[in-house]
XYZ file of C-alpha atoms in Angstrom:
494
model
C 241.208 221.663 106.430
C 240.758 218.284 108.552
C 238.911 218.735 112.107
C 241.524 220.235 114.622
C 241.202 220.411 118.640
C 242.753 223.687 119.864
C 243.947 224.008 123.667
C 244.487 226.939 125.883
C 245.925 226.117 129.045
C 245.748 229.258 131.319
C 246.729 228.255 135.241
C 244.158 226.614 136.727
C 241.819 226.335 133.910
C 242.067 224.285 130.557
C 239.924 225.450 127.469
C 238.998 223.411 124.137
C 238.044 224.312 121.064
C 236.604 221.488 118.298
C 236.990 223.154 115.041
C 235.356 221.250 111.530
C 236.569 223.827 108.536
C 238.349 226.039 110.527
C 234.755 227.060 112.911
C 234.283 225.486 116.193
C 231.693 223.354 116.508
C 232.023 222.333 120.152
C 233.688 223.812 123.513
C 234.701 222.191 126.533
C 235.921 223.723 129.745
C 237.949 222.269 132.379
C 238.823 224.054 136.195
C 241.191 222.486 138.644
C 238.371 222.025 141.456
C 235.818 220.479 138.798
C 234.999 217.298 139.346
C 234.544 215.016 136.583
C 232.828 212.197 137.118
C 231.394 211.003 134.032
C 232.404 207.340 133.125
C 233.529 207.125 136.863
C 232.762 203.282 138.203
C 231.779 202.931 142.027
C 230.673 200.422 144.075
C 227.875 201.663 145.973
C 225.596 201.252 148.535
C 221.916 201.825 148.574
C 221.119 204.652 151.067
C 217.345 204.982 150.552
C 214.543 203.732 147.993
C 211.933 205.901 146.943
C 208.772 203.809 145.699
C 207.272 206.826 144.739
C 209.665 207.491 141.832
C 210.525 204.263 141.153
C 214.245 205.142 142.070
C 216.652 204.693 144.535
C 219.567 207.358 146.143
C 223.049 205.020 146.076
C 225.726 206.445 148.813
C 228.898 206.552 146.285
C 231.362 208.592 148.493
C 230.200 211.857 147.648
C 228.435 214.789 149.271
C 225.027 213.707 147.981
C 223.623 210.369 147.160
C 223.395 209.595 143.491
C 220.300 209.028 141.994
C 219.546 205.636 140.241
C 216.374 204.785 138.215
C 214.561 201.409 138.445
C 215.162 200.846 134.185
C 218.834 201.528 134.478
C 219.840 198.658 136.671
C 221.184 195.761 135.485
C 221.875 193.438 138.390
C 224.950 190.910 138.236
C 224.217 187.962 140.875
C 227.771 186.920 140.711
C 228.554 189.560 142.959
C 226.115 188.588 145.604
C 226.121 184.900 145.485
C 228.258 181.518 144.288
C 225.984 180.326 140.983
C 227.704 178.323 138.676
C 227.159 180.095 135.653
C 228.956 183.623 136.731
C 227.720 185.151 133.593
C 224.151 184.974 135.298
C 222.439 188.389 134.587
C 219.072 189.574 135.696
C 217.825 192.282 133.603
C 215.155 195.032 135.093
C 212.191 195.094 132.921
C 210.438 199.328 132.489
C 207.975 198.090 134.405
C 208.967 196.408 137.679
C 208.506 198.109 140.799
C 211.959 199.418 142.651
C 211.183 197.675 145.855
C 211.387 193.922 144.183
C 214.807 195.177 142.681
C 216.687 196.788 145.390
C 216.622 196.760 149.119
C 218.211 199.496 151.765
C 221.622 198.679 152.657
C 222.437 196.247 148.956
C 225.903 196.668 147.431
C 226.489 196.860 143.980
C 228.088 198.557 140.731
C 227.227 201.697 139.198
C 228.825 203.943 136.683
C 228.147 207.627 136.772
C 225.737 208.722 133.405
C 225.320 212.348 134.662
C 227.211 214.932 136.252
C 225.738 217.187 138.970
C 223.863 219.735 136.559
C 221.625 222.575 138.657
C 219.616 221.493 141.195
C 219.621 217.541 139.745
C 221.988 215.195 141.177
C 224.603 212.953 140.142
C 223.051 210.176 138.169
C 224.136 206.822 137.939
C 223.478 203.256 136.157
C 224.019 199.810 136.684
C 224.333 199.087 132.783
C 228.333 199.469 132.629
C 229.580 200.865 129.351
C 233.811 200.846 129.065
C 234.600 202.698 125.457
C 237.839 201.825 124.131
C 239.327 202.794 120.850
C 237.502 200.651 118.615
C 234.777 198.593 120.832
C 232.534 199.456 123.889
C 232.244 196.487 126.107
C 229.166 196.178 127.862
C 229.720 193.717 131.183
C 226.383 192.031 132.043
C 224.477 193.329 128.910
C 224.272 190.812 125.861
C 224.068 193.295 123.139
C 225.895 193.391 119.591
C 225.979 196.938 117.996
C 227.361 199.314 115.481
C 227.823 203.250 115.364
C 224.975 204.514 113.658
C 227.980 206.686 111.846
C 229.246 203.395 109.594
C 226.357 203.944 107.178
C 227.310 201.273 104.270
C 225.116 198.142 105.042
C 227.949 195.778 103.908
C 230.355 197.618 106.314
C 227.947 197.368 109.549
C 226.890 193.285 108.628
C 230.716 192.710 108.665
C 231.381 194.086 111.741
C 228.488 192.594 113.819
C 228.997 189.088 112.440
C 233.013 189.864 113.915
C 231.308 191.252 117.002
C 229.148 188.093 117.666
C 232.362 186.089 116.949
C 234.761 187.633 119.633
C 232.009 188.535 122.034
C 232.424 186.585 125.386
C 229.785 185.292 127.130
C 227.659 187.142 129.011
C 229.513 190.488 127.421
C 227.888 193.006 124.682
C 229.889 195.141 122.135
C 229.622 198.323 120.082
C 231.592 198.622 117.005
C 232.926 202.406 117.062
C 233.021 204.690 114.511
C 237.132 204.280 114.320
C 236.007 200.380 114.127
C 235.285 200.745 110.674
C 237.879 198.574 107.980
C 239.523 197.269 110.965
C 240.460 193.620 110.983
C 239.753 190.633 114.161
C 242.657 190.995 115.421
C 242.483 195.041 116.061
C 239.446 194.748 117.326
C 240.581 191.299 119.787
C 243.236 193.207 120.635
C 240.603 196.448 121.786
C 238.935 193.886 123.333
C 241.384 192.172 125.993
C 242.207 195.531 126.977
C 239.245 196.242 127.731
C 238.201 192.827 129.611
C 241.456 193.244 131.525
C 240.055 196.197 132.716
C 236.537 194.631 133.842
C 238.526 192.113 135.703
C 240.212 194.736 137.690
C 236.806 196.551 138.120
C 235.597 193.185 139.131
C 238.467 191.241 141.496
C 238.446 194.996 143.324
C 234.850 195.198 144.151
C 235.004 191.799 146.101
C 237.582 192.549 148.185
C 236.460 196.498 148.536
C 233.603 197.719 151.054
C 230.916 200.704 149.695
C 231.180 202.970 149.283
C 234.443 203.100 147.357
C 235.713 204.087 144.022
C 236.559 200.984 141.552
C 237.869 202.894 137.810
C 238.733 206.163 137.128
C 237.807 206.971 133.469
C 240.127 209.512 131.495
C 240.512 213.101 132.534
C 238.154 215.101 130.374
C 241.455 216.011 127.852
C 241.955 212.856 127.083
C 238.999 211.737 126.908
C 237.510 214.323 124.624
C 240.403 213.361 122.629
C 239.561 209.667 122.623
C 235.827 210.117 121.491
C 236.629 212.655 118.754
C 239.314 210.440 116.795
C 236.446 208.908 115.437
C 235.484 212.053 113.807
C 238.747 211.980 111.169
C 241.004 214.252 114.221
C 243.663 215.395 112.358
C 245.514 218.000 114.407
C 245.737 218.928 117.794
C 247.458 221.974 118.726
C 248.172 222.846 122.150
C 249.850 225.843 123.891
C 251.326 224.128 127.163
C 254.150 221.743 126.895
C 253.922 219.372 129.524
C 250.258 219.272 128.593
C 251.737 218.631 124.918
C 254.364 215.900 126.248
C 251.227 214.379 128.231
C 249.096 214.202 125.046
C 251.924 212.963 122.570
C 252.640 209.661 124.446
C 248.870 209.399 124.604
C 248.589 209.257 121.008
C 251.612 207.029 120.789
C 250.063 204.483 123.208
C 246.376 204.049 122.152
C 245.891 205.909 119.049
C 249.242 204.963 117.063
C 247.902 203.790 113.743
C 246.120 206.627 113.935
C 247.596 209.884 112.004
C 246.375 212.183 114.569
C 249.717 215.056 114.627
C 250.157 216.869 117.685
C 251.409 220.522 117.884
C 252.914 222.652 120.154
C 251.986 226.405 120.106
C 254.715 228.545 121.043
C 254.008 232.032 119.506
C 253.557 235.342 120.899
C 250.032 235.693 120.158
C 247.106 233.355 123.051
C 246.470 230.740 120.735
C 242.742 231.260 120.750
C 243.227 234.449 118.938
C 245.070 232.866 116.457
C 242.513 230.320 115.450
C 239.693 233.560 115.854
C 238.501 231.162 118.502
C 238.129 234.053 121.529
C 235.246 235.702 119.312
C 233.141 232.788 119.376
C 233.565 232.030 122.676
C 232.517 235.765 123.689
C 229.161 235.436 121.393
C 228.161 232.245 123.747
C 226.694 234.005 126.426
C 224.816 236.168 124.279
C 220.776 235.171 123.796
C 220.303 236.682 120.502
C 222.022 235.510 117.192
C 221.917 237.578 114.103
C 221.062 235.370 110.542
C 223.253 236.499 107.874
C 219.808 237.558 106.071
C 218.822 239.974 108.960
C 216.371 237.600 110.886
C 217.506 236.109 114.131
C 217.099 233.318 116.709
C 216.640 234.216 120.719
C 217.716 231.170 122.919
C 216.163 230.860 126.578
C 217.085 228.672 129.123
C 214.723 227.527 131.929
C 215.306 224.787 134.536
C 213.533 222.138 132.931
C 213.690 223.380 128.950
C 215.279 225.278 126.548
C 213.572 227.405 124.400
C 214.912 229.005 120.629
C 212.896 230.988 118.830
C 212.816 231.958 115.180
C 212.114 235.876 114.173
C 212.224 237.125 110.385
C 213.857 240.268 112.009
C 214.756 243.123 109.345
C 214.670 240.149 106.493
C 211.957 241.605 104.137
C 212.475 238.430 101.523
C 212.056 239.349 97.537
C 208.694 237.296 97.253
C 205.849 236.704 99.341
C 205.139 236.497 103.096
C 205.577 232.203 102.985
C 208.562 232.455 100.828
C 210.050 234.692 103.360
C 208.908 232.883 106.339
C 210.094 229.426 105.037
C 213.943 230.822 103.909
C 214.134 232.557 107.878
C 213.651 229.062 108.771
C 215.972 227.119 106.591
C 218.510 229.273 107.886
C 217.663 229.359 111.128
C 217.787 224.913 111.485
C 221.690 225.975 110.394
C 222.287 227.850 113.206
C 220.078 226.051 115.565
C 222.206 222.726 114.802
C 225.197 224.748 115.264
C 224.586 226.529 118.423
C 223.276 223.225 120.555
C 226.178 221.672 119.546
C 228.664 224.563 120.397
C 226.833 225.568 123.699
C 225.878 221.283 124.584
C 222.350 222.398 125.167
C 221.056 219.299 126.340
C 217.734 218.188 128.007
C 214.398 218.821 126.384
C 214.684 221.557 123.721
C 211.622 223.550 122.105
C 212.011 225.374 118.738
C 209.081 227.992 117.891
C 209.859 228.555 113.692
C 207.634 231.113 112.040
C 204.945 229.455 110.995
C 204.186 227.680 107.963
C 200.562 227.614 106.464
C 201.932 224.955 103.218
C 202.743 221.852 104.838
C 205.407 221.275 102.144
C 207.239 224.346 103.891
C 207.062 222.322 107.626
C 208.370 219.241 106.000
C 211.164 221.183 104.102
C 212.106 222.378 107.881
C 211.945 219.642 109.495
C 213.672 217.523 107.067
C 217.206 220.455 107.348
C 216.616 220.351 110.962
C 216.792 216.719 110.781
C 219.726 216.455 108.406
C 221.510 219.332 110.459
C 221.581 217.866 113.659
C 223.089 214.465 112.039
C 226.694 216.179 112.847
C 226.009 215.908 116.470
C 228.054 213.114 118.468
C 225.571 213.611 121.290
C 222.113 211.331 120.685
C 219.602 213.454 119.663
C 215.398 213.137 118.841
C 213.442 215.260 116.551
C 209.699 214.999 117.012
C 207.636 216.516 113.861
C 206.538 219.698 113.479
C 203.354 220.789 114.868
C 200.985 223.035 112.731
C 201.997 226.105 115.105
C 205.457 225.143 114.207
C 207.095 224.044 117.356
C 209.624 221.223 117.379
C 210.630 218.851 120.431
C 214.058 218.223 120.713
C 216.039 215.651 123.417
C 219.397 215.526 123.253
C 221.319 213.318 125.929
C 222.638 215.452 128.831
C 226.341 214.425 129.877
C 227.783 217.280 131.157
C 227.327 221.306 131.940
C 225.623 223.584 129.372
C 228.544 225.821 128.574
C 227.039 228.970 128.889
C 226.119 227.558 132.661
C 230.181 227.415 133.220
C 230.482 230.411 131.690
C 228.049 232.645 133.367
C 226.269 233.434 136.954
C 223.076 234.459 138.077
C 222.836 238.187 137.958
C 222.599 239.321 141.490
C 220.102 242.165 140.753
C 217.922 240.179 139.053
C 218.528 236.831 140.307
C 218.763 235.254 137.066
C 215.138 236.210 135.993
C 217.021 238.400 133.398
C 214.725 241.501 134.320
C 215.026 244.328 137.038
C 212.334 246.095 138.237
C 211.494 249.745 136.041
C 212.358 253.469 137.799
C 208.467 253.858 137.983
C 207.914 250.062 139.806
C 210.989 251.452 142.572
C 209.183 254.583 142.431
C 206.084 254.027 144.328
C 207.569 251.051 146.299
C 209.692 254.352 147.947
C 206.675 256.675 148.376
C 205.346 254.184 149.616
C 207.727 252.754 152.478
C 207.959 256.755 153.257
C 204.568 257.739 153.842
C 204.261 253.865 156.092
C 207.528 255.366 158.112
C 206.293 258.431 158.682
C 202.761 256.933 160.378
C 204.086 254.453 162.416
C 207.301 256.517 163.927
C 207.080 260.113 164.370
C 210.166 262.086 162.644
C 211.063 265.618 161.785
C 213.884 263.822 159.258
C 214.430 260.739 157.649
C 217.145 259.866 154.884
C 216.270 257.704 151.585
C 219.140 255.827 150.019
C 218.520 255.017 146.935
C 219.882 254.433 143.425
C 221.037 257.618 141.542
C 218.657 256.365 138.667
C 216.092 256.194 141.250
C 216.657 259.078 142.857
C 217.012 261.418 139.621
C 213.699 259.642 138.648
C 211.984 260.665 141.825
C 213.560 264.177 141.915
C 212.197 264.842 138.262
C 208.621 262.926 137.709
C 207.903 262.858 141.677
C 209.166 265.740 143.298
C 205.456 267.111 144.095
C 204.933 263.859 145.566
C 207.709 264.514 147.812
C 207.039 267.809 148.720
C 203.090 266.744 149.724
C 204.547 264.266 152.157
C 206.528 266.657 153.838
C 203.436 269.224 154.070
C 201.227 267.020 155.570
C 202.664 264.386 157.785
C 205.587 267.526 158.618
C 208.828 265.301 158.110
C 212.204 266.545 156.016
C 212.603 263.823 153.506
C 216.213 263.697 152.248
C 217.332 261.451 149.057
C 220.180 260.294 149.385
C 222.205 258.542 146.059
C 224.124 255.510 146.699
C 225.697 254.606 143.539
C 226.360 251.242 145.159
C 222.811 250.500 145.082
C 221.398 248.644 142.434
C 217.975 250.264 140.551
C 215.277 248.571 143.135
C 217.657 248.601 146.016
C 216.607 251.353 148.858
C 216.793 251.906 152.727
C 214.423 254.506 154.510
C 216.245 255.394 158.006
C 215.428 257.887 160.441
C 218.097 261.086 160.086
């Protein structure tokens, strides 16, 4: 079965499903008041440098300035001034300061790298990527390059020597995965489609004032489509029509040589059920997932990291203790690969495996992890095993974690995932009742409280209760709420 992209369109919201062998491997999600920015080109104007990061907040037209690093600009001095060589380019070396780069107030082109993700920003660079169906054209960046996916020598040389023969000047390529066996002519003919569109970017940013928009990539359908015909996309298979019209004279226009068949679902059962999609996508949210040989993996998400973490479970193993250990973790790098892909954890990602005292074992797990992960479209680094057998991930983040679009922050807990115990809300009401009862006098006061809370109190505490009453000579009445969560309560005078 050739990869497949299944899509449920349901109102306002559009779901996709990625599926290699009949599993899905990756998920995207897309609401009507989302804003997709990703790929977006703006001309901008510098609101406000910030030595002390080496960075600089660019006003694009949006609610909140994007943020810009001093090693992703790339500054074309055509747009500023007359020189006679208009392919002039002045490249930001790592280490120059911000303030000798840009100044408050400067104009210039940006593309948007990052979506909004959390607290962090939209992030933007000056390095201006335009991916077509065969090439990337890089305006202003002299670079010749080939998908790390073409992986016969002979193949890549070819390409590169046809890159550095079409290339204009001034211009860098990338040879795409779909690039591969195609002639100089298909890939010319990628190529003035794409340097028409530069022009545009270009003639409209000299006659447009910041902070403006300048290109509009694809809508995230078509777009997801365009990056994954690389991967052999057989099938697509969607259940609206005029979403199905839309992507059928998509196909036709810039992917017709490719045989790339879409489908439209009309049956009586939601398509995702049909693939055995909607399972999946329930399991996503979950932070434990079982291994087929009874160990499991727990995956935690923080704000700056995400940690996964490797547990032998109810897996006794037939052997010893490090023949156990090591098959837990050769099936756990499976499902590891599998679920950052599926839920595009991205960001720094730390894996704690069982560890290994051989260091054969460490290198056999590393090496899967490493082999695992080559699936992933998304640029990813693997950093060795340490010899408490934790592994540094980074994988490129381009757009929401899915489980962050699929979930919310608890509002009992607040996200932390934990609520405090019947004991902890306890005392905290004793408490607040014997500190009511000093500073006000009362014959009666009410306490509303959780039932939990309040059958807690009533059956561990009720001498407790009853000595408060005796001594400072007030009727305490509990009073269940069953709209109050566990450490919610309210002491009021009756």
């Amino acid at each position: 079965m050739g990869p497949e992209l299944i899509i449920n369109v349901t109102f306002n919201e559009i779901r996709m499903a990625f599926l290699e062998n009949s599993v899905p491997v990756e998920f995207f999600i897309e609401r009507k008041n989302d804003k997709n920015m990703v790929g977006n080109i703006f001309k901008g104007r510098v609101a406000r440098i910030v030595p002390g990061m080496d960075a600089a907040f660019v006003d694009i037209g949006l609610e909140k300035s994007a943020f810009l690093y001093v090693g992703d600009i790339m500054l074309d001095k055509a747009m500023y001034e007359e020189y006679e060589d208009a392919d002039l380019v002045f490249p930001v070396e790592m280490n120059e300061r911000i303030e000798g780069v840009l100044e408050e107030g400067q104009e210039l082109i940006v593309q948007v790298s990052r979506e909004p993700i959390g607290q962090k920003g939209t992030k933007v660079t000056s390095k201006i990527t335009l991916p077509g169906r065969l090439l990337v054209l890089m305006p202003a960046t002299q670079h010749i390059g080939v998908s790390r996916r073409i992986d016969q020598e002979d193949e890549r040389k070819r390409l590169a020597d046809m890159l550095k023969e079409i290339c204009p000047k001034g211009f860098g390529l990338i040879a795409r995965t779909a690039s591969e066996g195609k002639t100089t002519d298909e890939l010319s003919g990628d190529l003035n489609f794409l340097m028409r569109i530069w022009e545009n970017i270009h003639e409209k940013a000299k006659c447009t004032r910041a902070p403006s928009i300048l290109h509009q990539d694809l809508g995230l359908i078509l777009r997801v489509i365009r990056d994954l015909h690389s991967h052999n996309l057989k099938k697509i298979v969607i259940d609206d029509e005029s979403l199905f019209k839309k992507i059928e004279e998509f196909l036709k226009e810039f992917l017709p040589e490719e045989k790339c068949e879409a489908i439209y679902f009309n049956e009586k059962d939601p398509i995702f059920e049909a693939y055995g999609i909607e399972i999946d996508v329930a399991k996503l949210a979950q932070k434990k997932i079982w291994l087929k040989s009874g160990g499991y993996i727990v995956i935690d998400y923080t704000e700056a990291l995400t940690v996964i973490d490797v547990n032998t479970g109810r897996y006794l193993g037939k052997k010893g203790l490090e023949d156990t250990i090591l098959r837990t973790n050769l099936e756990a790098v499976k499902e590891i690969a599998y679920q950052i892909r599926l839920r595009n954890i991205g960001g720094i990602i730390v894996v704690d495996f069982i560890d290994m005292e051989k260091k054969e074992s460490r290198d056999m797990v590393f090496q899967a992890l490493m082999e695992a992960l080559k699936r992933d479209r998304i640029k990813t680094f693997v950093y060795p095993i340490s010899e408490i057998g934790l592994v540094q991930i980074t994988r490129k983040r381009t757009r929401h974690n899915i489980v962050n679009m699929l979930t919310e922050a608890c509002p009992n807990c607040d996200g932390s995932g934990y609520v405090k115990s019947r004991h902890t809300v306890c005392y905290e009401v004793l408490r607040e009742i014997r500190s009511f009862c000093r500073n006000e006098e009362v014959d009666s006061l009410n306490v509303y409280l959780s039932p939990e809370a309040a059958s807690f109190i009533y059956e561990e505490e009720k001498s407790s209760i009853e000595y408060i009453e005796n001594t400072l000579k007030t009727k305490v009445n509990l009073i269940a709420n069953p709209g109050f969560s566990i450490d919610r309560f309210q002491v009021v005078k009756a």
